[in-house]
Short mmCIF file of C-alpha atoms and ligand atoms in Angstrom, two decimals:
data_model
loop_
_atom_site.label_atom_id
_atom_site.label_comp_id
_atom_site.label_asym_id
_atom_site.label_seq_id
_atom_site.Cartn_x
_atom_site.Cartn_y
_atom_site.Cartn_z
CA UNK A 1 18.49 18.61 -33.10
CA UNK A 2 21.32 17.46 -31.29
CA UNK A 3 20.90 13.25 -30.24
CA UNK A 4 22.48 12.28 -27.10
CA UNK A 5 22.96 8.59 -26.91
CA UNK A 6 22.69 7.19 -23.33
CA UNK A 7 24.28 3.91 -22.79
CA UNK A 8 22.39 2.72 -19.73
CA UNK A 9 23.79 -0.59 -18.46
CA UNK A 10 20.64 -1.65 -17.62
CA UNK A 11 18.60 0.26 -20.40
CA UNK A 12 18.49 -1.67 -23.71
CA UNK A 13 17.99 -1.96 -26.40
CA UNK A 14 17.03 1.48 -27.25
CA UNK A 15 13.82 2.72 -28.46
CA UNK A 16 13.46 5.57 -29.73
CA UNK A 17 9.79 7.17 -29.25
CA UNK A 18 8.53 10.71 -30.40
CA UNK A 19 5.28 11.26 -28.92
CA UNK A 20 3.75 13.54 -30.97
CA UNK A 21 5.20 11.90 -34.12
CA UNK A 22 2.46 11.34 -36.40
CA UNK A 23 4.65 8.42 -38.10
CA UNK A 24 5.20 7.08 -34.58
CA UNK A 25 2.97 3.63 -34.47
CA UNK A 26 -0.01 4.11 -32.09
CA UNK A 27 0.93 1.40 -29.97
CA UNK A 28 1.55 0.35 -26.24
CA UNK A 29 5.29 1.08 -25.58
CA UNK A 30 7.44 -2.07 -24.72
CA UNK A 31 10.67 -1.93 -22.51
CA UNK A 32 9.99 1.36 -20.79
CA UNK A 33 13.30 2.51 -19.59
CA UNK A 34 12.08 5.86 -18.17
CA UNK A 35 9.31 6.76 -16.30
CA UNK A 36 9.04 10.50 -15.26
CA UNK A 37 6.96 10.98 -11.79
CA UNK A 38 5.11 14.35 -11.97
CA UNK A 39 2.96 15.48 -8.40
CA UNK A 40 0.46 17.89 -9.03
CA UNK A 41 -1.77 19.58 -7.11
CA UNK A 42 -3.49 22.72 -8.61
CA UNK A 43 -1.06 23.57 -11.42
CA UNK A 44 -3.47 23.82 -14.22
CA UNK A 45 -1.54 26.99 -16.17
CA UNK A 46 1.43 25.16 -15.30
CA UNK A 47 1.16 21.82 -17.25
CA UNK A 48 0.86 22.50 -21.03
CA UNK A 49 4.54 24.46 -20.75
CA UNK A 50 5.68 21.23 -18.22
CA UNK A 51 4.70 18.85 -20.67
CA UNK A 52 5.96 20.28 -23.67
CA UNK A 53 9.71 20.59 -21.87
CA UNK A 54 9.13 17.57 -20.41
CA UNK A 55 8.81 15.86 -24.04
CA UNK A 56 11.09 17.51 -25.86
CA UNK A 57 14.33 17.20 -23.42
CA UNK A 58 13.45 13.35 -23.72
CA UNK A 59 12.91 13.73 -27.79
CA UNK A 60 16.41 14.45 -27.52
CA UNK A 61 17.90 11.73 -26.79
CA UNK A 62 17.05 7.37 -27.27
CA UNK A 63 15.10 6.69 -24.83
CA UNK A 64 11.41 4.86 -24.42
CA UNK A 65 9.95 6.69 -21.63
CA UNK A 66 6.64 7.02 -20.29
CA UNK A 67 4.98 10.63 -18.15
CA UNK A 68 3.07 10.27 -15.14
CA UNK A 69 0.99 12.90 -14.39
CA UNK A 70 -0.18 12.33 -10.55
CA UNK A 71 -3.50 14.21 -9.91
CA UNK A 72 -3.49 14.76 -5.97
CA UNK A 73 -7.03 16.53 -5.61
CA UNK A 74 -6.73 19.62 -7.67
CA UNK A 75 -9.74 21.59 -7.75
CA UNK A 76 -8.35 24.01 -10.26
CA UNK A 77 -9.07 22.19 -13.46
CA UNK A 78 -5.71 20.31 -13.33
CA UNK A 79 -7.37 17.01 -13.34
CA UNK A 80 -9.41 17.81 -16.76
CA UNK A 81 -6.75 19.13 -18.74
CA UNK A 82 -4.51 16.11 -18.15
CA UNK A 83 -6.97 13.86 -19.02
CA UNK A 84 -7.54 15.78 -22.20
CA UNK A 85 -3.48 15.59 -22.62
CA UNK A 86 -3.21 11.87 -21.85
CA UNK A 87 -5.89 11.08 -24.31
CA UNK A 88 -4.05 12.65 -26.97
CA UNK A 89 -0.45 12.10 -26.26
CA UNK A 90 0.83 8.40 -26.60
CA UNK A 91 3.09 8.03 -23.52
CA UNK A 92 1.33 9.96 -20.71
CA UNK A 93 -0.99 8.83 -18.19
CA UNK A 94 -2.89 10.96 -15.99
CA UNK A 95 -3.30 9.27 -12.53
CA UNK A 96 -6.04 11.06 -10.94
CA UNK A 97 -6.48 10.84 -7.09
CA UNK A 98 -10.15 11.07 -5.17
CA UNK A 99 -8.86 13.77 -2.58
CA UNK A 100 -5.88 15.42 -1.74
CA UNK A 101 -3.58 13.50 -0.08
CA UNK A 102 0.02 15.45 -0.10
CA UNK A 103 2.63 15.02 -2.00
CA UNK A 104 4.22 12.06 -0.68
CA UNK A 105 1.48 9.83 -1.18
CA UNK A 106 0.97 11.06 -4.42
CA UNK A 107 4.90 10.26 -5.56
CA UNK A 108 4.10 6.92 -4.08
CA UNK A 109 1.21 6.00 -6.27
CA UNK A 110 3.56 7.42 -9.51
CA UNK A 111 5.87 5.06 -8.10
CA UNK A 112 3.26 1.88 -8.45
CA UNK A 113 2.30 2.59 -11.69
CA UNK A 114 6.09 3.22 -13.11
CA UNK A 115 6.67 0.82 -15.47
CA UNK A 116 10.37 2.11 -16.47
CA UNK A 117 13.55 0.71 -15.03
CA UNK A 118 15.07 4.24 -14.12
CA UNK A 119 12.16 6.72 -12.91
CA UNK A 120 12.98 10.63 -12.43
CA UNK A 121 10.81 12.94 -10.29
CA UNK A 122 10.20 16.60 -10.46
CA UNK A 123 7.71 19.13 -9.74
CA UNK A 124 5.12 20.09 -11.51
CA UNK A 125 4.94 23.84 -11.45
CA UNK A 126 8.32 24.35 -13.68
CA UNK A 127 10.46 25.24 -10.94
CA UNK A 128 12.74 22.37 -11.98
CA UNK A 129 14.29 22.26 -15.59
CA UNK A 130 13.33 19.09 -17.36
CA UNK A 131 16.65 19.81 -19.55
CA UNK A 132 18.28 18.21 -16.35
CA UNK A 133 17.08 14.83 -16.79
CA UNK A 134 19.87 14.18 -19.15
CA UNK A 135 22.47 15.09 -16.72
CA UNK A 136 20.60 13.28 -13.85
CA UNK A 137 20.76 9.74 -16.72
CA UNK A 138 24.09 10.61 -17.12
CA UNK A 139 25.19 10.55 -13.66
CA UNK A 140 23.20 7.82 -12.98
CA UNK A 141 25.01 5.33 -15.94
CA UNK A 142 28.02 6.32 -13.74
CA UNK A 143 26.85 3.49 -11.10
CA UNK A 144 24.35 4.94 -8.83
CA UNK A 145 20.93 3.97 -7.59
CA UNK A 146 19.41 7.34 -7.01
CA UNK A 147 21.13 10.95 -8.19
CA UNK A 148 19.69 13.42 -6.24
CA UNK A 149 19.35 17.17 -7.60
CA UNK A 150 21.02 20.41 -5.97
CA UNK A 151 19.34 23.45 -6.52
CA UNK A 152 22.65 25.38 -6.21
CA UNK A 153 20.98 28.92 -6.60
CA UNK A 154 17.56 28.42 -5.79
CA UNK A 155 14.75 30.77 -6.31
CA UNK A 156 12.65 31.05 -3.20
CA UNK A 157 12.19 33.45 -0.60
CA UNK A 158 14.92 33.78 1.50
CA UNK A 159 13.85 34.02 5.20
CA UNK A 160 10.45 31.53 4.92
CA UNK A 161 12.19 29.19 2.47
CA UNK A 162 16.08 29.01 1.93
CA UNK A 163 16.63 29.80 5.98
CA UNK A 164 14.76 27.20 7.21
CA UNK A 165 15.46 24.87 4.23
CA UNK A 166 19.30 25.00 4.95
CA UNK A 167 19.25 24.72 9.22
CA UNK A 168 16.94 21.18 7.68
CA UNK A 169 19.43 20.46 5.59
CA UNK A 170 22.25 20.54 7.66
CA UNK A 171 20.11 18.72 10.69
CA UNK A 172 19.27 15.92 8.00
CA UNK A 173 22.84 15.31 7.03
CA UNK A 174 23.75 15.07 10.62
CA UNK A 175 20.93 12.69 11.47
CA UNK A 176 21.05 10.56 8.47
CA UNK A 177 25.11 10.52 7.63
CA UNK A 178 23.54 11.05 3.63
CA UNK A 179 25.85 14.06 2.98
CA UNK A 180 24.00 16.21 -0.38
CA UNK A 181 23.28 19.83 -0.04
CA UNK A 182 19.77 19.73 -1.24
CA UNK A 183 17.42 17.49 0.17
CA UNK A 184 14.29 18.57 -0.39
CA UNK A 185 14.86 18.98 -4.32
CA UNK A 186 12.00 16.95 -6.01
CA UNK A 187 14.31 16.57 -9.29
CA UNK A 188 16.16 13.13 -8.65
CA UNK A 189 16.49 9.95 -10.44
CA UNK A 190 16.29 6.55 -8.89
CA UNK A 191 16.53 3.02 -10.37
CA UNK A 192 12.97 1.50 -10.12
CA UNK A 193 13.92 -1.50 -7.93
CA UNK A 194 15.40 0.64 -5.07
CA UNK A 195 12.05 2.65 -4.84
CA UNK A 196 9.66 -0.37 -5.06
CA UNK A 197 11.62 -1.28 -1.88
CA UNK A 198 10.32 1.50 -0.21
CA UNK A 199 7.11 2.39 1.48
CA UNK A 200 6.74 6.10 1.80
CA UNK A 201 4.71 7.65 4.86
CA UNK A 202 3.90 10.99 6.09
CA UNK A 203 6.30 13.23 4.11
CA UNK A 204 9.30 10.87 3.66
CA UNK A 205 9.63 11.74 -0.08
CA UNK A 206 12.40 14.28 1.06
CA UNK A 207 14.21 11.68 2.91
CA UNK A 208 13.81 9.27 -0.04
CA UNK A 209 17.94 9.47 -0.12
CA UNK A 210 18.53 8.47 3.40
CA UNK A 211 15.84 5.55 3.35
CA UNK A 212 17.84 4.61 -0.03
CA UNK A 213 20.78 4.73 1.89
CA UNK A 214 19.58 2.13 4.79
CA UNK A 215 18.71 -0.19 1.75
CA UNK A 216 22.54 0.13 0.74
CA UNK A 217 21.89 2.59 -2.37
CA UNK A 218 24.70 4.36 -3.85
CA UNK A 219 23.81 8.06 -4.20
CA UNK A 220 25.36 11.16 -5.23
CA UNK A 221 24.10 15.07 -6.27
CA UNK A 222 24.86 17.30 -9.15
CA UNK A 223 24.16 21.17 -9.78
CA UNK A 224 20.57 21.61 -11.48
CA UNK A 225 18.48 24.75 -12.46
CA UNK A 226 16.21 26.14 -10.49
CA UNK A 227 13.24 28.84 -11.52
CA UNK A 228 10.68 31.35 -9.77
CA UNK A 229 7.19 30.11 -9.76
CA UNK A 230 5.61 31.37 -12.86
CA UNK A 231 2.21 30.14 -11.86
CA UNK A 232 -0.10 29.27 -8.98
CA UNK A 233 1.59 29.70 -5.53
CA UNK A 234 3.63 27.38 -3.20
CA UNK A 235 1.73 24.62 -0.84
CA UNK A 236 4.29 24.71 1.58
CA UNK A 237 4.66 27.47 4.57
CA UNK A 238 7.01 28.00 7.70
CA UNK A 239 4.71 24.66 9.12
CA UNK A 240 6.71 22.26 6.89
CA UNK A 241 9.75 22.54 8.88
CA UNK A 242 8.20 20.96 12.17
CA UNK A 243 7.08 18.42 9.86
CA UNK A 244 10.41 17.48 8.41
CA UNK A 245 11.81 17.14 11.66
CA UNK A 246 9.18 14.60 13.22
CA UNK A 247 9.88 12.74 9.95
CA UNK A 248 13.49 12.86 10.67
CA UNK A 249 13.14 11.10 13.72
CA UNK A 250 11.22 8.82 12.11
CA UNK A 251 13.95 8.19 9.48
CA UNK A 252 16.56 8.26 12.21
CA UNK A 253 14.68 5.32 14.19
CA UNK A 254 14.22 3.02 11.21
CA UNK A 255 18.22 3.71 10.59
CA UNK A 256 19.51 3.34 13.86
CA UNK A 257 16.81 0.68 15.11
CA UNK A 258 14.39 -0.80 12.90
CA UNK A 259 15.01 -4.25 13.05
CA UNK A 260 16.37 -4.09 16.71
CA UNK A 261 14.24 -2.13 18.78
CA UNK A 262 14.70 -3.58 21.70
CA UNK A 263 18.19 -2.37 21.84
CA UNK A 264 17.06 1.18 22.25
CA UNK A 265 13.97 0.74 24.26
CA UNK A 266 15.53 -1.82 26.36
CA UNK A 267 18.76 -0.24 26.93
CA UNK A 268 16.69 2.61 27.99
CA UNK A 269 14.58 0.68 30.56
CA UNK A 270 17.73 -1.03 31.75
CA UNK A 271 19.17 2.18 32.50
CA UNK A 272 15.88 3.02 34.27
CA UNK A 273 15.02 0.24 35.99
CA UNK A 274 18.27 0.27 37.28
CA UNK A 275 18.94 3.49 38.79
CA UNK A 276 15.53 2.80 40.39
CA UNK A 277 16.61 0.08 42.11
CA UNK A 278 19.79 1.87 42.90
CA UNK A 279 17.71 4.91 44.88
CA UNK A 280 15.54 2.19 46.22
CA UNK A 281 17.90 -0.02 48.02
CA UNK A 282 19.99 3.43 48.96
CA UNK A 283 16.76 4.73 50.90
CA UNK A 284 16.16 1.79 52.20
CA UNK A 285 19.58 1.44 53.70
CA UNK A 286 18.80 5.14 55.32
CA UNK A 287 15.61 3.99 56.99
CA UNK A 288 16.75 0.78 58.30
CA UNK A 289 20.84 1.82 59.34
CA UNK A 290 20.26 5.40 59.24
CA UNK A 291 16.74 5.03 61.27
CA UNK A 292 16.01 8.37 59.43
CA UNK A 293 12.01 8.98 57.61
CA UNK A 294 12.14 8.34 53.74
CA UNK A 295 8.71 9.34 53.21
CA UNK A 296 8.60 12.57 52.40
CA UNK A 297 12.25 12.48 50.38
CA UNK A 298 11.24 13.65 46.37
CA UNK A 299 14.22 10.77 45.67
CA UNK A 300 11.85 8.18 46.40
CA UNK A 301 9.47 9.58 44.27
CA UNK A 302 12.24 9.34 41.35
CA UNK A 303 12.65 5.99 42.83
CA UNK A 304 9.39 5.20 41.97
CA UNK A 305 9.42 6.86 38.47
CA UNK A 306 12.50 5.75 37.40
CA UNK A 307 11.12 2.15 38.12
CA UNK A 308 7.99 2.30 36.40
CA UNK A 309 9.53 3.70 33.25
CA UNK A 310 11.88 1.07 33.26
CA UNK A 311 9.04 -1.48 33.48
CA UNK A 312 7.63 0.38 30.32
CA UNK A 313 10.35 1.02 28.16
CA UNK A 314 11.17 -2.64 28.62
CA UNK A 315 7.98 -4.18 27.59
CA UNK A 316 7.34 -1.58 24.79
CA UNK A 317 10.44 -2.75 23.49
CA UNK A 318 9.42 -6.46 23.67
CA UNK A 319 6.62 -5.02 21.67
CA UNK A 320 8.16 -3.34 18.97
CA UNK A 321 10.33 -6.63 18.24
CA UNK A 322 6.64 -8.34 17.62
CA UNK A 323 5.83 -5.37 15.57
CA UNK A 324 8.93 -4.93 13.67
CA UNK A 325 8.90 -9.32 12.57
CA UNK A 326 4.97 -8.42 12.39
CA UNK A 327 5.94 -5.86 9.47
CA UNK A 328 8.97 -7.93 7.61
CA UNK A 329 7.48 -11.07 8.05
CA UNK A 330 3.91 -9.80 6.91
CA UNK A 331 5.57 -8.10 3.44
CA UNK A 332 7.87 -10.64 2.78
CA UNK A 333 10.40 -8.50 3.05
CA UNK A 334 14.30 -9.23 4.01
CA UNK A 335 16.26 -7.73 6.28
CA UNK A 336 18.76 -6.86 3.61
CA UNK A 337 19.52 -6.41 0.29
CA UNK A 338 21.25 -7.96 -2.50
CA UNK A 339 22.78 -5.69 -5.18
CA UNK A 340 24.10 -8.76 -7.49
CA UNK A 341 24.76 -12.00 -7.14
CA UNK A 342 27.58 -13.63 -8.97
CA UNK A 343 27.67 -17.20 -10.07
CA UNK A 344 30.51 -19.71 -11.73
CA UNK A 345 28.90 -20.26 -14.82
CA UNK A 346 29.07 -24.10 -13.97
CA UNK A 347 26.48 -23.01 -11.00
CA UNK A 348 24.43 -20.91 -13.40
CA UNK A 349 23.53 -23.63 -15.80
CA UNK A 350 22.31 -26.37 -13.88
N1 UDP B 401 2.01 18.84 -4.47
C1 UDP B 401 1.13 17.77 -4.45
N2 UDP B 401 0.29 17.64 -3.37
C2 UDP B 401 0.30 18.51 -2.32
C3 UDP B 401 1.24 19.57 -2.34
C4 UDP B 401 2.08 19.70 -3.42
O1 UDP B 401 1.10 16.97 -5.38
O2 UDP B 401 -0.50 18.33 -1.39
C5 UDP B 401 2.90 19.00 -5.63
C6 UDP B 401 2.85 20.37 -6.27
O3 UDP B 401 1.84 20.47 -7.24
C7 UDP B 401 4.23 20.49 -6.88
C8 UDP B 401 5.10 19.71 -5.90
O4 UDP B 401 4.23 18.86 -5.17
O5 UDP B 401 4.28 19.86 -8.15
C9 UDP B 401 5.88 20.60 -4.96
O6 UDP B 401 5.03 21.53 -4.34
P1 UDP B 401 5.40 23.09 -4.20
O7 UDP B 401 5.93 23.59 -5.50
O8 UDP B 401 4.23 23.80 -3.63
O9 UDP B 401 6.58 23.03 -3.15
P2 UDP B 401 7.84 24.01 -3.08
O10 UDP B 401 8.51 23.97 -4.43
O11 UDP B 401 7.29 25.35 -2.77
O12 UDP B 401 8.69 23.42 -2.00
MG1 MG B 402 7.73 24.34 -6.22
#
């Protein structure tokens, strides 16, 4: 067995844990520095071969690392088998959820129960190769927050999957200025602190890069592997691409606009209330100089439109600055972030 040492900057000291070690101490694992983020949702023949990989890619190398096994409302058995797992393995912890609530939601409670200081995510149906966690580590020492996964020659079916999968790609990219091939590849690697600074909604776990990016992360993408389902069948139809691009608007808002609504909505009303004003005084120059009948003209009916929706967008975007200090305020949470903060040691001590 080959042992690849990872020097994590932020990961020591090492531990080195083998699960299924029967000389291994029975005992709660301290300084987690990996915790991998599994979503499942009916992959019951799936998991015995996912956890196996799963644990020995990490026995290969020195790492303490924890499995979490998210539960998201199987009714295939899933749920029962990974309870029977977690009580026999040492570092695995089955998460069980009441009902099915998508995949995004389940990432997100993975997410609150991670206790390591890098956590990786992949599917759960062994379409991702657990062997790439290493590389994903690897890349990630290098000095990035999150390391996103490309499935350079993906196995899916062309025309329902890979078509659609690459015009989203491309529109994501162009919305979000993150530039990776491969969005929607669950296999990435994030330090901790950058996801507990996100709140995931909808399904936003595929845009997980581009909300990392409008906290400041640093993220790049390698080359990973990329199997055929074995087992069980995909969750996801044609349907999925309608939702990705509502959720990219959503994305593109909170980039563009989240703390500063009002400079979209009320540019927008300005524009409107303007040109309504314009049309307004213009017929009203024609009745009074001109003498001629405005009543009837569909230009005072823009007149009229273009007025009201002025008077809208302008107040909805006095709202949305109430909401938006409504949700920082509320959550404590900054309007930026701070990567590091560098003291003279004189400062430091006292
Ligand atoms: N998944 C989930 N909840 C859902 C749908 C999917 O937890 O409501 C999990 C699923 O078990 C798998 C991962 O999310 O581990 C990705 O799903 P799938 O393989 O169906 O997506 P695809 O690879 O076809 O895009
Ligand atoms: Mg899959």
């Amino acid at each position: 067995m080959t042992h690849l040492r990872l020097t994590f900057t932020l990961c020591c000291p090492y531990q080195m844990i083998r699960p299924n070690d029967p000389t291994t101490p029975k005992q709660p694992i301290a300084n987690i520095e990996l915790s991998v983020v599994v979503p499942i949702y009916n992959e019951r023949d799936s998991i015995p071969a996912l956890l196996s990989v799963i644990q020995d890619s990490l026995e290969k190398i020195y790492i303490s690392h924890e499995i979490i096994c998210v539960d998201d409302g199987s009714n295939d058995g899933s749920a029962d088998l990974l309870r029977e797992y977690a009580q026999k393995h040492d570092n695995l912890t089955a998460l069980l959820l009441r009902r099915n609530y998508g995949q995004t939601p389940a990432m997100a409670a993975g997410f609150e129960k991670a206790r390591g200081k890098v956590i990786i995510t992949m599917d759960g149906d062994l379409q991702n190769d657990p062997a790439d966690m290493v590389k994903l580590l690897e890349k990630l020492n290098e000095g990035y927050d999150l390391v996103s996964g490309w499935r350079k020659h993906r196995q899916d079916n062309k025309v329902t999957r890979l078509l659609p999968s690459k015009i989203a790609n491309w529109l994501i990219g162009l919305v979000t200025e993150v530039k990776l091939h491969d969005y929607g590849c669950s296999l990435k690697a994030y330090r901790a602190e950058l996801v507990r600074d996100m709140n995931l909604y909808g399904e936003l776990h595929r845009f997980l890069p581009a909300l990392a990016f409008i906290e400041g992360a640093r993220i790049t993408e390698i080359p990973v592997n990329h199997y055929a389902r074995k087992f069980g069948s995909s969750k996801y139809g044609l349907g999925r691409t309608f939702r990705v691009v509502m959720d990219l608007m959503t994305v593109y808002f909170m980039k563009r606009f989240l703390t500063k609504p009002m400079h979209v909505f009320g540019s927008l009303g300005m524009i409107s209330t303007v040109s309504g004003i314009g049309l307004g005084v213009y017929l009203t120059l024609v009745k009074i100089l001109g003498g001629q009948d405005i009543g009837d003209r569909p230009l005072l009916i823009l007149a009229v439109v273009l007025l009201l929706a002025g008077i809208q967008l302008f107040s909805f975007g006095l709202l949305a600055e109430l909401l938006m200090r409504t949700y920082h305020e509320s959550q404590k949470r900054p309007i930026y972030r701070i990567r590091e903060v560098v003291s003279s040691p004189a400062l430091e001590q006292s």
